[in-house]
Coordinates of C-alpha atoms and ligand atoms in Angstrom, one line a residue:
M1 CA -9.6 5.6 -12.1
I2 CA -7.4 6.3 -9.3
F3 CA -7.1 3.8 -6.5
S4 CA -5.0 4.0 -3.3
K5 CA -2.5 1.4 -2.5
I6 CA -0.4 0.4 0.4
T7 CA 3.2 1.1 -0.5
G8 CA 4.8 0.6 2.8
T9 CA 4.1 -1.0 6.3
G10 CA 5.8 -0.6 9.9
S11 CA 5.2 -1.5 13.4
Y12 CA 6.5 -1.1 16.7
T13 CA 6.2 -2.8 20.2
P14 CA 7.7 -1.4 23.3
D15 CA 10.5 -3.3 24.8
Q16 CA 8.8 -4.3 28.1
V17 CA 7.1 -7.7 27.8
L18 CA 4.4 -8.6 30.5
T19 CA 3.7 -12.3 30.6
N20 CA 0.9 -14.1 32.0
Q21 CA 3.1 -15.3 34.7
D22 CA 3.8 -11.8 35.8
L23 CA 0.1 -11.0 35.9
E24 CA -0.4 -14.0 38.2
Q25 CA 1.7 -11.9 40.5
R26 CA -0.5 -9.0 40.3
V27 CA -4.0 -10.4 40.3
D28 CA -6.0 -13.5 41.0
T29 CA -5.6 -15.2 37.5
S30 CA -3.4 -18.0 35.9
D31 CA -1.4 -18.5 32.7
A32 CA -3.8 -21.5 32.0
W33 CA -6.9 -19.3 32.1
I34 CA -5.7 -16.5 30.0
Q35 CA -4.4 -19.0 27.5
A36 CA -7.5 -21.2 27.2
R37 CA -10.1 -18.2 27.4
T38 CA -8.1 -15.7 25.1
G39 CA -5.1 -17.3 23.6
I40 CA -3.0 -14.7 24.9
R41 CA 0.8 -15.4 26.3
Q42 CA 2.1 -12.0 26.7
R43 CA 1.7 -8.3 25.7
H44 CA 4.0 -5.4 25.6
V45 CA 3.7 -2.2 27.9
H46 CA 5.2 1.3 27.1
A47 CA 8.0 2.8 29.2
P48 CA 7.0 5.6 31.5
H49 CA 8.6 8.0 29.0
E50 CA 6.8 6.5 25.8
K51 CA 3.8 8.5 24.7
T52 CA 1.5 7.1 22.0
S53 CA 3.0 9.4 19.6
D54 CA 6.4 7.9 20.2
L55 CA 5.0 4.5 19.3
A56 CA 3.4 5.9 16.3
L57 CA 6.7 7.6 15.4
M58 CA 8.6 4.3 15.3
A59 CA 5.9 2.5 13.1
A60 CA 5.7 5.6 11.0
K61 CA 9.5 5.8 10.3
R62 CA 9.4 1.9 9.5
A63 CA 6.7 2.4 7.2
L64 CA 8.3 5.1 5.2
K65 CA 11.5 3.4 5.0
S66 CA 9.6 0.3 3.6
A67 CA 7.9 2.5 1.0
G68 CA 11.4 4.2 0.0
L69 CA 9.8 7.6 1.2
A70 CA 11.0 10.4 3.3
P71 CA 8.8 12.3 5.9
E72 CA 8.7 15.3 3.5
D73 CA 6.8 13.1 1.2
V74 CA 3.8 12.8 3.7
D75 CA 0.7 15.2 3.0
F76 CA -1.8 13.6 5.1
I77 CA -1.5 12.0 8.4
V78 CA -4.2 10.3 10.3
V79 CA -3.9 8.4 13.6
A80 CA -6.3 6.2 15.1
T81 CA -5.9 6.0 18.9
T82 CA -8.1 5.6 22.0
T83 CA -5.0 6.7 24.2
P84 CA -3.9 10.2 22.9
D85 CA -0.9 11.9 24.3
M86 CA -3.1 14.6 26.0
V87 CA -6.6 15.9 25.4
F88 CA -5.4 18.2 22.7
P89 CA -3.4 18.8 20.4
S90 CA -4.2 15.6 18.7
T91 CA -1.7 12.7 18.7
A92 CA -1.5 13.2 14.8
C93 CA 0.0 16.6 15.3
F94 CA 2.4 15.2 17.7
L95 CA 3.6 12.9 15.3
Q96 CA 3.7 15.4 12.5
A97 CA 6.1 17.3 14.6
K98 CA 8.2 14.5 15.8
L99 CA 8.5 13.4 12.0
G100 CA 9.5 16.7 10.8
V101 CA 6.3 17.0 8.4
T102 CA 5.1 20.6 8.2
R103 CA 2.2 20.3 5.5
G104 CA -1.1 18.6 5.0
P105 CA -3.8 17.9 7.5
A106 CA -3.0 15.9 10.9
L107 CA -5.9 14.4 12.8
D108 CA -6.9 11.6 15.2
V109 CA -9.7 9.2 14.8
Q110 CA -11.5 7.6 17.6
A111 CA -13.4 4.4 16.9
V112 CA -11.5 2.4 19.6
C113 CA -10.6 -1.0 18.1
T114 CA -12.2 -0.4 14.8
G115 CA -10.0 2.9 14.7
F116 CA -7.4 1.7 12.1
I117 CA -10.2 0.7 9.6
Y118 CA -11.7 4.0 10.1
A119 CA -8.6 5.8 9.5
L120 CA -7.7 3.7 6.3
S121 CA -11.1 4.5 4.9
I122 CA -10.7 8.2 5.4
A123 CA -7.2 8.2 3.9
D124 CA -8.4 5.9 1.1
Q125 CA -11.3 8.8 0.2
Y126 CA -8.4 11.5 0.2
V127 CA -5.9 9.6 -1.9
R128 CA -8.6 8.3 -4.4
S129 CA -10.0 11.7 -4.8
G130 CA -6.6 13.3 -5.5
A131 CA -6.5 15.4 -2.5
A132 CA -3.7 13.7 -0.9
Q133 CA -0.6 12.0 -2.7
C134 CA 0.9 10.2 0.4
A135 CA -1.1 9.6 3.5
L136 CA 0.4 8.0 6.6
V137 CA -2.1 5.9 8.5
V138 CA -1.3 4.9 11.8
G139 CA -3.0 2.9 14.7
A140 CA -1.1 3.5 17.9
E141 CA -2.1 2.8 21.6
N142 CA -0.8 3.0 25.0
F143 CA -3.9 1.0 26.0
T144 CA -2.4 -0.2 29.3
N145 CA -3.0 3.2 30.5
L146 CA -6.6 2.7 30.6
L147 CA -6.6 -0.4 32.7
D148 CA -7.5 -1.1 36.3
W149 CA -4.9 -3.5 37.3
S150 CA -7.1 -5.0 40.0
D151 CA -9.8 -6.0 37.4
R152 CA -8.8 -9.4 36.3
G153 CA -11.7 -9.5 33.7
T154 CA -10.0 -6.7 31.8
C155 CA -6.2 -6.3 32.7
V156 CA -5.1 -9.5 31.4
L157 CA -6.5 -8.6 27.7
F158 CA -4.6 -5.6 26.4
G159 CA -1.4 -4.4 25.5
D160 CA 0.4 -1.5 23.8
G161 CA 2.0 -1.0 20.4
A162 CA 1.7 0.8 16.9
G163 CA 1.3 -0.1 13.3
A164 CA 1.5 2.2 10.3
V165 CA 0.9 2.0 6.5
I166 CA 1.5 4.4 3.7
L167 CA -1.3 5.0 1.1
Q168 CA -0.4 6.2 -2.5
P169 CA -2.2 6.4 -5.7
G170 CA -2.0 3.8 -8.2
N171 CA -4.0 2.8 -11.4
G172 CA -5.4 -0.4 -9.8
P173 CA -6.4 -1.7 -6.6
G174 CA -5.1 -1.2 -3.9
I175 CA -8.2 -0.7 -1.8
Y176 CA -11.1 -2.3 -3.3
S177 CA -13.4 -1.0 -0.7
T178 CA -14.1 -0.2 3.0
H179 CA -17.2 -0.5 4.9
L180 CA -17.7 1.4 8.3
H181 CA -20.5 1.3 10.7
A182 CA -21.5 2.3 14.2
D183 CA -24.2 1.9 16.7
G184 CA -24.0 3.9 19.9
R185 CA -26.8 2.3 21.6
Y186 CA -24.3 -0.3 22.7
A187 CA -22.0 2.2 24.6
A188 CA -22.3 0.9 27.9
Q189 CA -21.2 -2.5 27.0
L190 CA -17.5 -1.3 26.3
S191 CA -16.4 1.9 27.6
A192 CA -14.0 3.9 29.9
P193 CA -16.4 5.9 31.4
G194 CA -14.6 8.9 32.6
N195 CA -14.3 12.6 31.5
I196 CA -12.8 16.0 32.6
Q197 CA -15.1 18.4 34.3
E198 CA -14.0 21.7 35.8
G199 CA -10.4 20.5 35.7
E200 CA -11.0 17.2 37.3
I201 CA -11.6 13.5 36.1
Q202 CA -15.2 12.6 36.7
G203 CA -16.2 8.8 36.7
K204 CA -13.9 5.9 36.3
P205 CA -11.8 6.3 33.0
T206 CA -10.6 2.5 33.0
V207 CA -11.8 -0.1 30.7
H208 CA -15.4 -1.5 31.6
M209 CA -16.8 -4.4 29.7
D210 CA -19.4 -6.7 29.5
G211 CA -17.2 -9.5 28.0
G212 CA -19.7 -12.1 27.1
A213 CA -21.9 -9.6 25.4
V214 CA -18.9 -8.1 23.5
F215 CA -17.9 -11.6 22.5
K216 CA -21.2 -12.6 20.9
F217 CA -21.6 -9.3 19.1
A218 CA -18.1 -9.4 17.9
V219 CA -18.5 -12.9 16.2
R220 CA -21.7 -12.0 14.6
I221 CA -20.8 -8.7 13.2
L222 CA -17.3 -9.5 12.0
D223 CA -18.9 -12.2 9.9
Q224 CA -21.5 -9.7 8.6
V225 CA -19.1 -7.0 7.8
C226 CA -17.0 -9.4 5.9
R227 CA -19.7 -10.6 3.9
E228 CA -20.6 -7.1 3.0
A229 CA -17.2 -6.5 1.7
L230 CA -17.2 -9.8 -0.5
N231 CA -20.6 -9.0 -1.8
A232 CA -19.8 -5.5 -2.8
N233 CA -16.7 -6.9 -4.8
Q234 CA -18.4 -10.0 -6.1
M235 CA -15.7 -11.9 -4.5
T236 CA -16.0 -15.0 -2.7
I237 CA -14.0 -16.2 0.7
E238 CA -12.2 -18.6 -1.5
Q239 CA -10.5 -15.6 -3.5
V240 CA -9.2 -14.0 -0.3
D241 CA -5.4 -14.9 0.5
W242 CA -5.4 -13.6 4.0
F243 CA -7.6 -12.6 6.8
V244 CA -6.2 -10.0 9.2
P245 CA -8.9 -9.4 11.9
H246 CA -8.8 -7.3 14.9
Q247 CA -6.7 -9.2 17.5
A248 CA -9.0 -9.5 20.7
N249 CA -9.3 -12.9 21.5
V250 CA -8.2 -16.1 19.8
R251 CA -11.7 -17.7 20.2
I252 CA -13.3 -14.7 18.6
I253 CA -10.9 -14.9 15.7
E254 CA -11.5 -18.7 15.3
A255 CA -15.2 -18.5 15.6
T256 CA -15.4 -15.7 12.9
G257 CA -13.0 -17.6 10.4
E258 CA -15.2 -20.7 10.8
K259 CA -18.3 -18.7 10.1
L260 CA -16.9 -17.2 7.2
G261 CA -15.6 -20.6 6.0
I262 CA -11.9 -19.2 5.6
S263 CA -9.3 -21.9 6.4
P264 CA -7.2 -21.3 9.6
G265 CA -4.0 -21.4 7.5
K266 CA -5.2 -18.2 5.8
V267 CA -5.7 -16.1 9.1
V268 CA -3.0 -14.0 10.6
V269 CA -3.2 -14.3 14.6
T270 CA -0.9 -12.2 16.7
V271 CA -3.0 -11.8 19.6
D272 CA -0.8 -14.7 21.4
H273 CA 2.1 -12.2 21.6
H274 CA 0.4 -8.7 21.5
G275 CA -2.6 -8.9 23.2
N276 CA -5.4 -6.5 22.3
T277 CA -3.8 -3.3 21.2
S278 CA -7.0 -1.9 20.0
A279 CA -6.5 0.3 17.0
A280 CA -2.9 -0.9 16.7
S281 CA -3.9 -4.5 16.4
I282 CA -4.5 -4.7 12.6
P283 CA -1.7 -2.6 11.3
L284 CA 0.7 -4.8 13.6
A285 CA -0.5 -8.0 12.4
L286 CA -0.5 -6.8 8.8
D287 CA 3.2 -5.5 9.1
E288 CA 4.2 -8.8 10.7
A289 CA 2.8 -11.0 8.0
I290 CA 4.3 -8.7 5.3
R291 CA 7.7 -8.7 6.7
D292 CA 7.7 -12.5 7.3
S293 CA 6.8 -13.0 3.6
R294 CA 3.3 -14.7 4.4
I295 CA 1.5 -11.8 2.5
K296 CA 3.0 -11.1 -0.8
P297 CA 2.4 -8.4 -3.4
G298 CA -0.8 -9.3 -5.5
H299 CA -2.3 -11.1 -2.4
K300 CA -5.8 -10.2 -1.3
V301 CA -6.4 -9.3 2.1
L302 CA -9.5 -8.9 4.1
L303 CA -9.4 -6.7 7.3
A304 CA -12.2 -6.6 9.8
A305 CA -12.7 -5.0 13.4
V306 CA -15.1 -4.3 16.0
G307 CA -14.9 -2.2 19.0
G308 CA -16.5 0.1 21.5
G309 CA -19.4 2.2 20.5
F310 CA -20.0 -0.4 19.1
T311 CA -18.1 0.4 15.9
W312 CA -17.1 -2.0 13.2
G313 CA -15.9 -2.2 9.7
S314 CA -13.8 -3.9 7.0
A315 CA -11.5 -3.2 4.2
L316 CA -10.8 -5.6 1.2
L317 CA -7.4 -4.8 -0.4
E318 CA -4.5 -6.1 -2.6
I319 CA -1.1 -5.6 -1.6
Ligands
UT7_401 O1 -11.4 -5.5 21.2 C1 -12.9 -5.5 21.8 C2 -12.7 -5.7 23.0 N1 -13.0 -6.7 24.0 C3 -13.4 -8.1 23.4 O2 -13.3 -8.4 22.2 C4 -13.5 -9.2 24.5 C5 -14.6 -9.9 24.2 N2 -14.8 -10.9 25.4 C6 -13.9 -12.0 25.6 O3 -12.8 -12.0 25.0 C7 -14.2 -12.8 26.8 O4 -15.5 -12.6 27.1 C8 -13.4 -12.8 27.9 C9 -12.0 -13.2 27.5 C10 -13.5 -11.4 28.5 C11 -14.0 -13.6 29.2 O5 -14.0 -15.0 28.8 P1 -15.3 -15.7 29.2 O6 -15.1 -16.8 28.6 O7 -16.6 -14.8 28.4 O8 -15.1 -15.7 30.8 P2 -16.2 -15.1 31.6 O9 -16.3 -13.7 31.6 O10 -17.7 -15.8 31.4 O11 -15.8 -15.7 33.0 C12 -15.7 -17.0 33.3 C13 -15.1 -17.1 34.6 C14 -15.9 -16.1 35.7 O12 -15.7 -16.9 37.1 P3 -17.2 -17.7 37.6 O13 -18.2 -16.5 37.6 O14 -17.5 -18.6 36.3 O15 -16.7 -18.2 38.9 C15 -14.8 -15.3 35.8 O16 -14.8 -14.5 37.3 O17 -13.7 -16.9 34.8 C16 -13.5 -15.7 35.7 N3 -12.6 -14.9 35.3 C17 -11.0 -15.1 35.4 N4 -10.6 -16.2 35.8 C18 -9.2 -16.1 35.8 C19 -12.6 -13.6 34.5 N5 -11.2 -13.3 34.3 C20 -10.5 -14.0 34.7 C21 -9.0 -14.0 34.8 N6 -8.4 -15.2 35.4 N7 -8.2 -13.0 34.2

């Protein structure tokens, strides 16, 4: 039986750092409020010339390097993003060209903050079936492009960045399972409700959120989808070495960890220095914890995310 295994990881955050103190100058907020309600201290913001595919390129190059591979080895590219370079072609096609890859499919996945889990699940199916030998899976966001900088309820929460993993076939796990879900009835609670009609932007294309409702749903559903992953593999939470959840709010992460019964020392938290980078948050956190040697080969890692749609999902894997 073929499994897919993560053989390399990489990430990238833009140079510019926006602190809570910087935000105090722009909107009626305070460092104390942001830290107390979200755990965020700072976030990265892309330079005007940096497209989402540029962030993805940096993360992808680092992931390839850590896997000991070259761009020509890649035969499948999937990019999870909510902030594509343009309406079309896909950000994955731009990334493919920038990497110099000329074969295999390249596609974007749109599942907002759950995007990386969706992308990982899709790539896992291709690798396990033998249809791909070397999949590049990226979560990349210039999410600050979607912010209304006068709305203190949302503009303090998000940041930009990219993370990537390489998936290759292996004889053992690898990825034990992925579980994906969606329920479009919740669309209005978290959206960027704009579109293009007759060449003009219609509606307000910046983030609109019912924060309290999203918070409650997130804690309930993250616990549920993690238990689904554990049950499907007859594992207990004690057997998990690391929990790498979507990084939206440290209070959501702590409440979920408590519900699951996982010790806080096994939870990777990066939201303090990245903010919420949507589809990029999990691969950014995963790469950070692998590079600083918290996550080691053989460790079992549980990933879980929830985002607009609503969408939600989990992945249980061994590094
Ligand atoms: O990736 C998934 C996407 N999003 C999320 O996961 C976010 C989920 N939600 C949350 O993280 C939290 O609900 C927030 C951080 C967005 C808000 O925290 P909260 O504890 O739910 O605060 P709240 O919305 O109930 O607001 C409390 C107060 C309000 O003032 P009043 O009405 O009590 O006078 C807000 O106006 O805090 C005020 N407030 C702020 N004050 C200072 C809201 N934003 C800010 C701000 N600075 N930035």
